[in-house]
PDB file of C-alpha atoms in Angstrom:
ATOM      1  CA  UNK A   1     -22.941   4.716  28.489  1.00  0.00           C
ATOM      2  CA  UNK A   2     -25.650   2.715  27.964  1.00  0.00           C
ATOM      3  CA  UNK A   3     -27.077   0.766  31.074  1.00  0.00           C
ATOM      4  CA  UNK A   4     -25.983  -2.357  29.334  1.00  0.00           C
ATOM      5  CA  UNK A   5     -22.526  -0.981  27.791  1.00  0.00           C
ATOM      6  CA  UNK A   6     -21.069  -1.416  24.881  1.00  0.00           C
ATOM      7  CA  UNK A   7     -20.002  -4.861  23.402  1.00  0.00           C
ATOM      8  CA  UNK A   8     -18.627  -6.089  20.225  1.00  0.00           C
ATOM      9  CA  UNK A   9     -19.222  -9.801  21.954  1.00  0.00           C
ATOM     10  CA  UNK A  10     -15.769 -10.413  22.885  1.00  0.00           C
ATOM     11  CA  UNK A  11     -15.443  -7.597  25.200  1.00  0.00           C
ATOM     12  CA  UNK A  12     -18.389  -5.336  27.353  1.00  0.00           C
ATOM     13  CA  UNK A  13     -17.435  -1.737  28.063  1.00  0.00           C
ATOM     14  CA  UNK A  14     -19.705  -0.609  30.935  1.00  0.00           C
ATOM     15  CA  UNK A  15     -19.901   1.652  33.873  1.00  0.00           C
ATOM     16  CA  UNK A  16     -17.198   0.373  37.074  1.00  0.00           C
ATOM     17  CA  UNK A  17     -19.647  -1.356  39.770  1.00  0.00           C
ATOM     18  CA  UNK A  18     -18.860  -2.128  43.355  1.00  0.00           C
ATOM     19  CA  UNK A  19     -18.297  -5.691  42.342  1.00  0.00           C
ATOM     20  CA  UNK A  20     -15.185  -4.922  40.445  1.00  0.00           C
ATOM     21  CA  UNK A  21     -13.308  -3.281  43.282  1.00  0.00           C
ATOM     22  CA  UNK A  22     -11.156  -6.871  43.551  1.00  0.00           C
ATOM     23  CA  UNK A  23     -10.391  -7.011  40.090  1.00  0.00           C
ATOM     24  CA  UNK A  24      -9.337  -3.186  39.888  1.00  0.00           C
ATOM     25  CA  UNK A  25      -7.116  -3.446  43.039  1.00  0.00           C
ATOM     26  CA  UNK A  26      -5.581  -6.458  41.181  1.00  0.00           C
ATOM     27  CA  UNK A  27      -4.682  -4.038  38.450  1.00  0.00           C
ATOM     28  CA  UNK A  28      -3.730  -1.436  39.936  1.00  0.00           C
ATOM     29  CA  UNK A  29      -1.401  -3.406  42.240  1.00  0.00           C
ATOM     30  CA  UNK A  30       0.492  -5.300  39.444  1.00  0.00           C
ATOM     31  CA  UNK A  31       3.904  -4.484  39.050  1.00  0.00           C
ATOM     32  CA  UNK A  32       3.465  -3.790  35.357  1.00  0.00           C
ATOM     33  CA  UNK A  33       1.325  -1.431  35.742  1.00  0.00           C
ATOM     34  CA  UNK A  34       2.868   0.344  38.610  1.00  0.00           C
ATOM     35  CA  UNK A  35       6.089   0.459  36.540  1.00  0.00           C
ATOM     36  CA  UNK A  36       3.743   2.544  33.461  1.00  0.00           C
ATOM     37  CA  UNK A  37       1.937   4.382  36.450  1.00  0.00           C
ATOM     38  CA  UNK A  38       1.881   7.395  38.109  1.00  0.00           C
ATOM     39  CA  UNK A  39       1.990   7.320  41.942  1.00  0.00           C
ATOM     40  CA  UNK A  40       4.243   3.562  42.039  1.00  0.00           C
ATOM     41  CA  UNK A  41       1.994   2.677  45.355  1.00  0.00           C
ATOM     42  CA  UNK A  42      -0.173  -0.708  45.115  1.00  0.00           C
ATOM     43  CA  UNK A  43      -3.990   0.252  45.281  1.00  0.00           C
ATOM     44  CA  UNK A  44      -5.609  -0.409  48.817  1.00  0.00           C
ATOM     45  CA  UNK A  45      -8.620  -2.475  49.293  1.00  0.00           C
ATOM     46  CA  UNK A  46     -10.556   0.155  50.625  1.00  0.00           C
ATOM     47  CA  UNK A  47      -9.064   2.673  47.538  1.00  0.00           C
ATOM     48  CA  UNK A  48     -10.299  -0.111  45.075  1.00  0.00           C
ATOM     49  CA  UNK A  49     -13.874  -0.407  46.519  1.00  0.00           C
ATOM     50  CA  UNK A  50     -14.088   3.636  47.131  1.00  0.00           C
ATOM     51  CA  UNK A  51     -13.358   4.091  43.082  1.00  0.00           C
ATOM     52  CA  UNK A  52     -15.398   1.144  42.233  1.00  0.00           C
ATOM     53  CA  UNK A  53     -18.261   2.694  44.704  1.00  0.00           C
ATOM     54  CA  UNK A  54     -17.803   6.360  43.450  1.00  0.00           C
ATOM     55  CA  UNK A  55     -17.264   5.389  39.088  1.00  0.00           C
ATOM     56  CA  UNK A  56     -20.917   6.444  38.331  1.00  0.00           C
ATOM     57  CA  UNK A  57     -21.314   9.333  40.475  1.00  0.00           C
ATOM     58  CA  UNK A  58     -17.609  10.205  39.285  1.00  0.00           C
ATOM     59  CA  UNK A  59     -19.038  11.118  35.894  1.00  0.00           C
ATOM     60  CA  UNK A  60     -22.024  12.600  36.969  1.00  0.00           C
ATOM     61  CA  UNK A  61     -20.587  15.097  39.102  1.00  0.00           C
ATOM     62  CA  UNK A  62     -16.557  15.063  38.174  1.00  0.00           C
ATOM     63  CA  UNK A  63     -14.128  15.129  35.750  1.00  0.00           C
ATOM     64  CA  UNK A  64     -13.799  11.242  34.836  1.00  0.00           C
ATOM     65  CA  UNK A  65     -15.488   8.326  33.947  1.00  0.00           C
ATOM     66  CA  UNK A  66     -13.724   5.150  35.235  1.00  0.00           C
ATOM     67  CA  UNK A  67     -15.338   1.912  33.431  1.00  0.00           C
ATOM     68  CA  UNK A  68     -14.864  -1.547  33.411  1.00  0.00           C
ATOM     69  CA  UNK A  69     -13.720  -3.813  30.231  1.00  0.00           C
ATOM     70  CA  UNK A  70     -15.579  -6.863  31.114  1.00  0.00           C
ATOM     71  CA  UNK A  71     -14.861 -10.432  29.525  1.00  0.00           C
ATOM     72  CA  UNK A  72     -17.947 -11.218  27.648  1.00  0.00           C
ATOM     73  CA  UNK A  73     -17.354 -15.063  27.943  1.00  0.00           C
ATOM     74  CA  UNK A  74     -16.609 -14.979  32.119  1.00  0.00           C
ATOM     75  CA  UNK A  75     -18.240 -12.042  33.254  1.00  0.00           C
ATOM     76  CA  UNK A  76     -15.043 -11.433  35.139  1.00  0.00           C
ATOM     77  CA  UNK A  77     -13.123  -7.910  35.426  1.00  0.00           C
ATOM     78  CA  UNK A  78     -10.808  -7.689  32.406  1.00  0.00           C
ATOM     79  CA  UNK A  79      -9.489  -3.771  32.744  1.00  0.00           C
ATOM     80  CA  UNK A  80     -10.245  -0.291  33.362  1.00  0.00           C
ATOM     81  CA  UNK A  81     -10.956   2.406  31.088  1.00  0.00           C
ATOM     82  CA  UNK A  82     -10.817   6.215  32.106  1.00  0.00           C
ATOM     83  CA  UNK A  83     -12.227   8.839  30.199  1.00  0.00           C
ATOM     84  CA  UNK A  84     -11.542  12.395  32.133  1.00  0.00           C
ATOM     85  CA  UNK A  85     -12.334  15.727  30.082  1.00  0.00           C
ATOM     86  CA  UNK A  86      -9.017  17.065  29.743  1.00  0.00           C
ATOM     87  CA  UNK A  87      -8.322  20.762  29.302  1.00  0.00           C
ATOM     88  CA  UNK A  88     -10.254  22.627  26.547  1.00  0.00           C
ATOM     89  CA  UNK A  89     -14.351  21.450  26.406  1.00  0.00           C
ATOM     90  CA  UNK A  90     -14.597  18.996  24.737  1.00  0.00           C
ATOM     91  CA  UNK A  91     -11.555  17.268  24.618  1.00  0.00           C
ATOM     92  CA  UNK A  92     -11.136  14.075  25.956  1.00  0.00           C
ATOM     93  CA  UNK A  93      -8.292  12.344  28.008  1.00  0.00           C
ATOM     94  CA  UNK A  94      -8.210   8.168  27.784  1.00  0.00           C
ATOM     95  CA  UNK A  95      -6.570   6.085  29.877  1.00  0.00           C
ATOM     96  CA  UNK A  96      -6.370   2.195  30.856  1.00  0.00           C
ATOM     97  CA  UNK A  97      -4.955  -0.756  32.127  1.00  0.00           C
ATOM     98  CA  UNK A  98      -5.615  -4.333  31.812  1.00  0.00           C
ATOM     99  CA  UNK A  99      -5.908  -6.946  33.958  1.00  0.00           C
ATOM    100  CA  UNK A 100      -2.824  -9.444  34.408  1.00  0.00           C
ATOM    101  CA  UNK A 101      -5.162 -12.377  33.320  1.00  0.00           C
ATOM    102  CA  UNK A 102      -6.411 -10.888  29.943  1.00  0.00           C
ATOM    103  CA  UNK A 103      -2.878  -9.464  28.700  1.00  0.00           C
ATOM    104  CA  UNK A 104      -1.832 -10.013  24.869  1.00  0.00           C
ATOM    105  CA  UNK A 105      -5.933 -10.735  23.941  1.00  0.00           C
ATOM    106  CA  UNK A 106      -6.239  -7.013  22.128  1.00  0.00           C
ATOM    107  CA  UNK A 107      -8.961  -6.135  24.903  1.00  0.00           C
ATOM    108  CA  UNK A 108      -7.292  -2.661  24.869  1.00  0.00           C
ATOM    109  CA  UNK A 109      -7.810  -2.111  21.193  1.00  0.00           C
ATOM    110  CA  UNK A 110     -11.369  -3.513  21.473  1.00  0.00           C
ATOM    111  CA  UNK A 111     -12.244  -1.050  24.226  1.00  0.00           C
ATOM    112  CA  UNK A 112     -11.379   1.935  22.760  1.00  0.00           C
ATOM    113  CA  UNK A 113     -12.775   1.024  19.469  1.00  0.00           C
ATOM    114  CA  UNK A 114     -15.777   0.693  21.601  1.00  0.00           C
ATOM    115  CA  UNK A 115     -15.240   3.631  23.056  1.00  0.00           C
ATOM    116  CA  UNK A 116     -14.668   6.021  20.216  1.00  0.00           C
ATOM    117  CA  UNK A 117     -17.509   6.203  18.243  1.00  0.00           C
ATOM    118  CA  UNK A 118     -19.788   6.900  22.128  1.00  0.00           C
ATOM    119  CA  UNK A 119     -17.731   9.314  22.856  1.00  0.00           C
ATOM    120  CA  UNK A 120     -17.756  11.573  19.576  1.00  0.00           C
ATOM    121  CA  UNK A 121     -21.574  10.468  19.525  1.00  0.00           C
ATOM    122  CA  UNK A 122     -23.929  10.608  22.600  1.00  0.00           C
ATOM    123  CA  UNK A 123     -20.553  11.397  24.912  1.00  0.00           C
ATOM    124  CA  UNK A 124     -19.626  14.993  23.154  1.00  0.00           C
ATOM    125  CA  UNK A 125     -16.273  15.064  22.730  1.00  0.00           C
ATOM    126  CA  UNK A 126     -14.622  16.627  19.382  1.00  0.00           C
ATOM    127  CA  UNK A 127     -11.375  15.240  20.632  1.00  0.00           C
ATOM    128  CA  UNK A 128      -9.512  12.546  22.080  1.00  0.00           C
ATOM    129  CA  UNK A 129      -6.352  12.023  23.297  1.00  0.00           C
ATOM    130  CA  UNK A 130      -4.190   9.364  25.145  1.00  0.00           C
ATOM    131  CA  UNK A 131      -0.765   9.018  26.196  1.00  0.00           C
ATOM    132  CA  UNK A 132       1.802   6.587  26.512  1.00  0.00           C
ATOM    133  CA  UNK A 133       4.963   6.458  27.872  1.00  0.00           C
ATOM    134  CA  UNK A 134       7.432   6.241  25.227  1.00  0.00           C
ATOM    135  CA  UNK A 135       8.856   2.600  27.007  1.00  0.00           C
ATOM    136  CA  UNK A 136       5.247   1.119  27.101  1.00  0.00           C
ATOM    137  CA  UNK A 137       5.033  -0.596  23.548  1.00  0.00           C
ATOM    138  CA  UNK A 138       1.863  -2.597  24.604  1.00  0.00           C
ATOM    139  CA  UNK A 139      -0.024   0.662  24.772  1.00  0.00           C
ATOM    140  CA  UNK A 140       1.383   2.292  21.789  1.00  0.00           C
ATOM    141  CA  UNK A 141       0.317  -0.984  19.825  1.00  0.00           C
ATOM    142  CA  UNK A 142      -3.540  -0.912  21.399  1.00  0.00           C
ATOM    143  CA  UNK A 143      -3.720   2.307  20.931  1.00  0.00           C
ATOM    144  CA  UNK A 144      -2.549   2.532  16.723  1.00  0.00           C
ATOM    145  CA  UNK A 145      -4.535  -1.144  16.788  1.00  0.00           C
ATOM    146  CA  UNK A 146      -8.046   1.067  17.540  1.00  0.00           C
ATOM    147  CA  UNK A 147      -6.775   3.661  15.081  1.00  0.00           C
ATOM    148  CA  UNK A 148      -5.308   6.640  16.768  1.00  0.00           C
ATOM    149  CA  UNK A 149      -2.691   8.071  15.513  1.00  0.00           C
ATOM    150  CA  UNK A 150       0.931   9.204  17.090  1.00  0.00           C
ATOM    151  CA  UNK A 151       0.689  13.468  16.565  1.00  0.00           C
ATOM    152  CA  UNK A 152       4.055  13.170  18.157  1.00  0.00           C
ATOM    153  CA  UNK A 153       6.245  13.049  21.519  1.00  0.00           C
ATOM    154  CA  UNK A 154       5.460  15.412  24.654  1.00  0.00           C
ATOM    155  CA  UNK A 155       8.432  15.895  26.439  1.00  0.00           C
ATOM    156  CA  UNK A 156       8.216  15.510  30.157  1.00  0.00           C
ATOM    157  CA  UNK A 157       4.301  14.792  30.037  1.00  0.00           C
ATOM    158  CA  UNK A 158       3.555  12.319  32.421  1.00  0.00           C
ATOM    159  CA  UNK A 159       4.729  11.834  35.228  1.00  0.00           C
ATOM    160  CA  UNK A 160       6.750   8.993  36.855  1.00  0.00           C
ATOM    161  CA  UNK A 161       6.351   6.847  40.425  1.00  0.00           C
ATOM    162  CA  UNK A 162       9.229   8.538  41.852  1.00  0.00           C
ATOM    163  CA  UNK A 163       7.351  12.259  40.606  1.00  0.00           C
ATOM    164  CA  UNK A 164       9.965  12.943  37.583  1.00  0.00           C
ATOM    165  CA  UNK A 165       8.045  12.812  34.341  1.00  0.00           C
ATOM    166  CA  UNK A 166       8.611  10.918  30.846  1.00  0.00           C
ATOM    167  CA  UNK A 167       8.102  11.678  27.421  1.00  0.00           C
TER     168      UNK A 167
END
């Protein structure tokens, strides 16, 4: 991403820095989204400021980009946004979460709308993809809100807390 992100002036969609480790543990310790989740366990301190530490490097040398969805008008920590490269080149993976504080504002939809056009662009992906479990409407909703389109249900994709997997 740019150094500055990417902004439509409501949101900021920018590399994770160490100063969002709080926020992100925040997230990633909310019930909601450990219910929609994958390992169930509330993220650590020292987890949230190792990701936070590690986001730039991540993409540099890994699989995964992990930014932040900023709140233009507070500066503060609003979300996360993933972007891993998932299976064939150039495809894409997408994932996020948002912050407890900024639920029901669209930031979701505004992030990947952000998003999109980078990644097809300067990022080099041909496709992307993102999943949602088929109880989590709030996703579903961001997700056909930024324009992607259901291409239909994977049964037993991703997987649960408790290791079983949903559709």
């Amino acid at each position: 991403l740019p150094r500055e992100g990417l902004t439509d002036g409501v949101v900021r969609l920018r590399a994770m820095r160490p100063e969002d480790a709080d926020g992100y543990r925040e997230l990633e310790s909310d019930p909601v989204t450990l219910e929609f989740g994958f390992s169930g366990d509330p993220m650590s301190a020292a987890e949230a400021r190792r990701g936070a530490d590690r986001a730039g490097l991540d993409w540099l040398v890994g699989r995964a980009a992990t930014m932040t969805i900023e709140d233009v008008a507070t500066g503060r920590f609003a979300g996360e946004l993933r972007l891993r490269h998932a299976g064939p080149p150039g495809v894409g993976g997408i994932g996020y979460g948002v912050h407890p504080a900024f639920r029901g504002r669209g930031y979701t939809a505004r992030a990947l709308r952000l998003l999109v056009p980078w990644a097809f662009g300067p990022g080099g992906f041909g496709r992307l993809e993102l999943g949602a479990k088929t109880e989590n409407v709030a996703s579903q909703r961001a997700a056909l809100a930024a324009g992607f389109e259901p291409d239909g249900v994977r049964a037993g994709r991703l997987r649960n807390p408790d290791g079983s997997y949903s559709d």
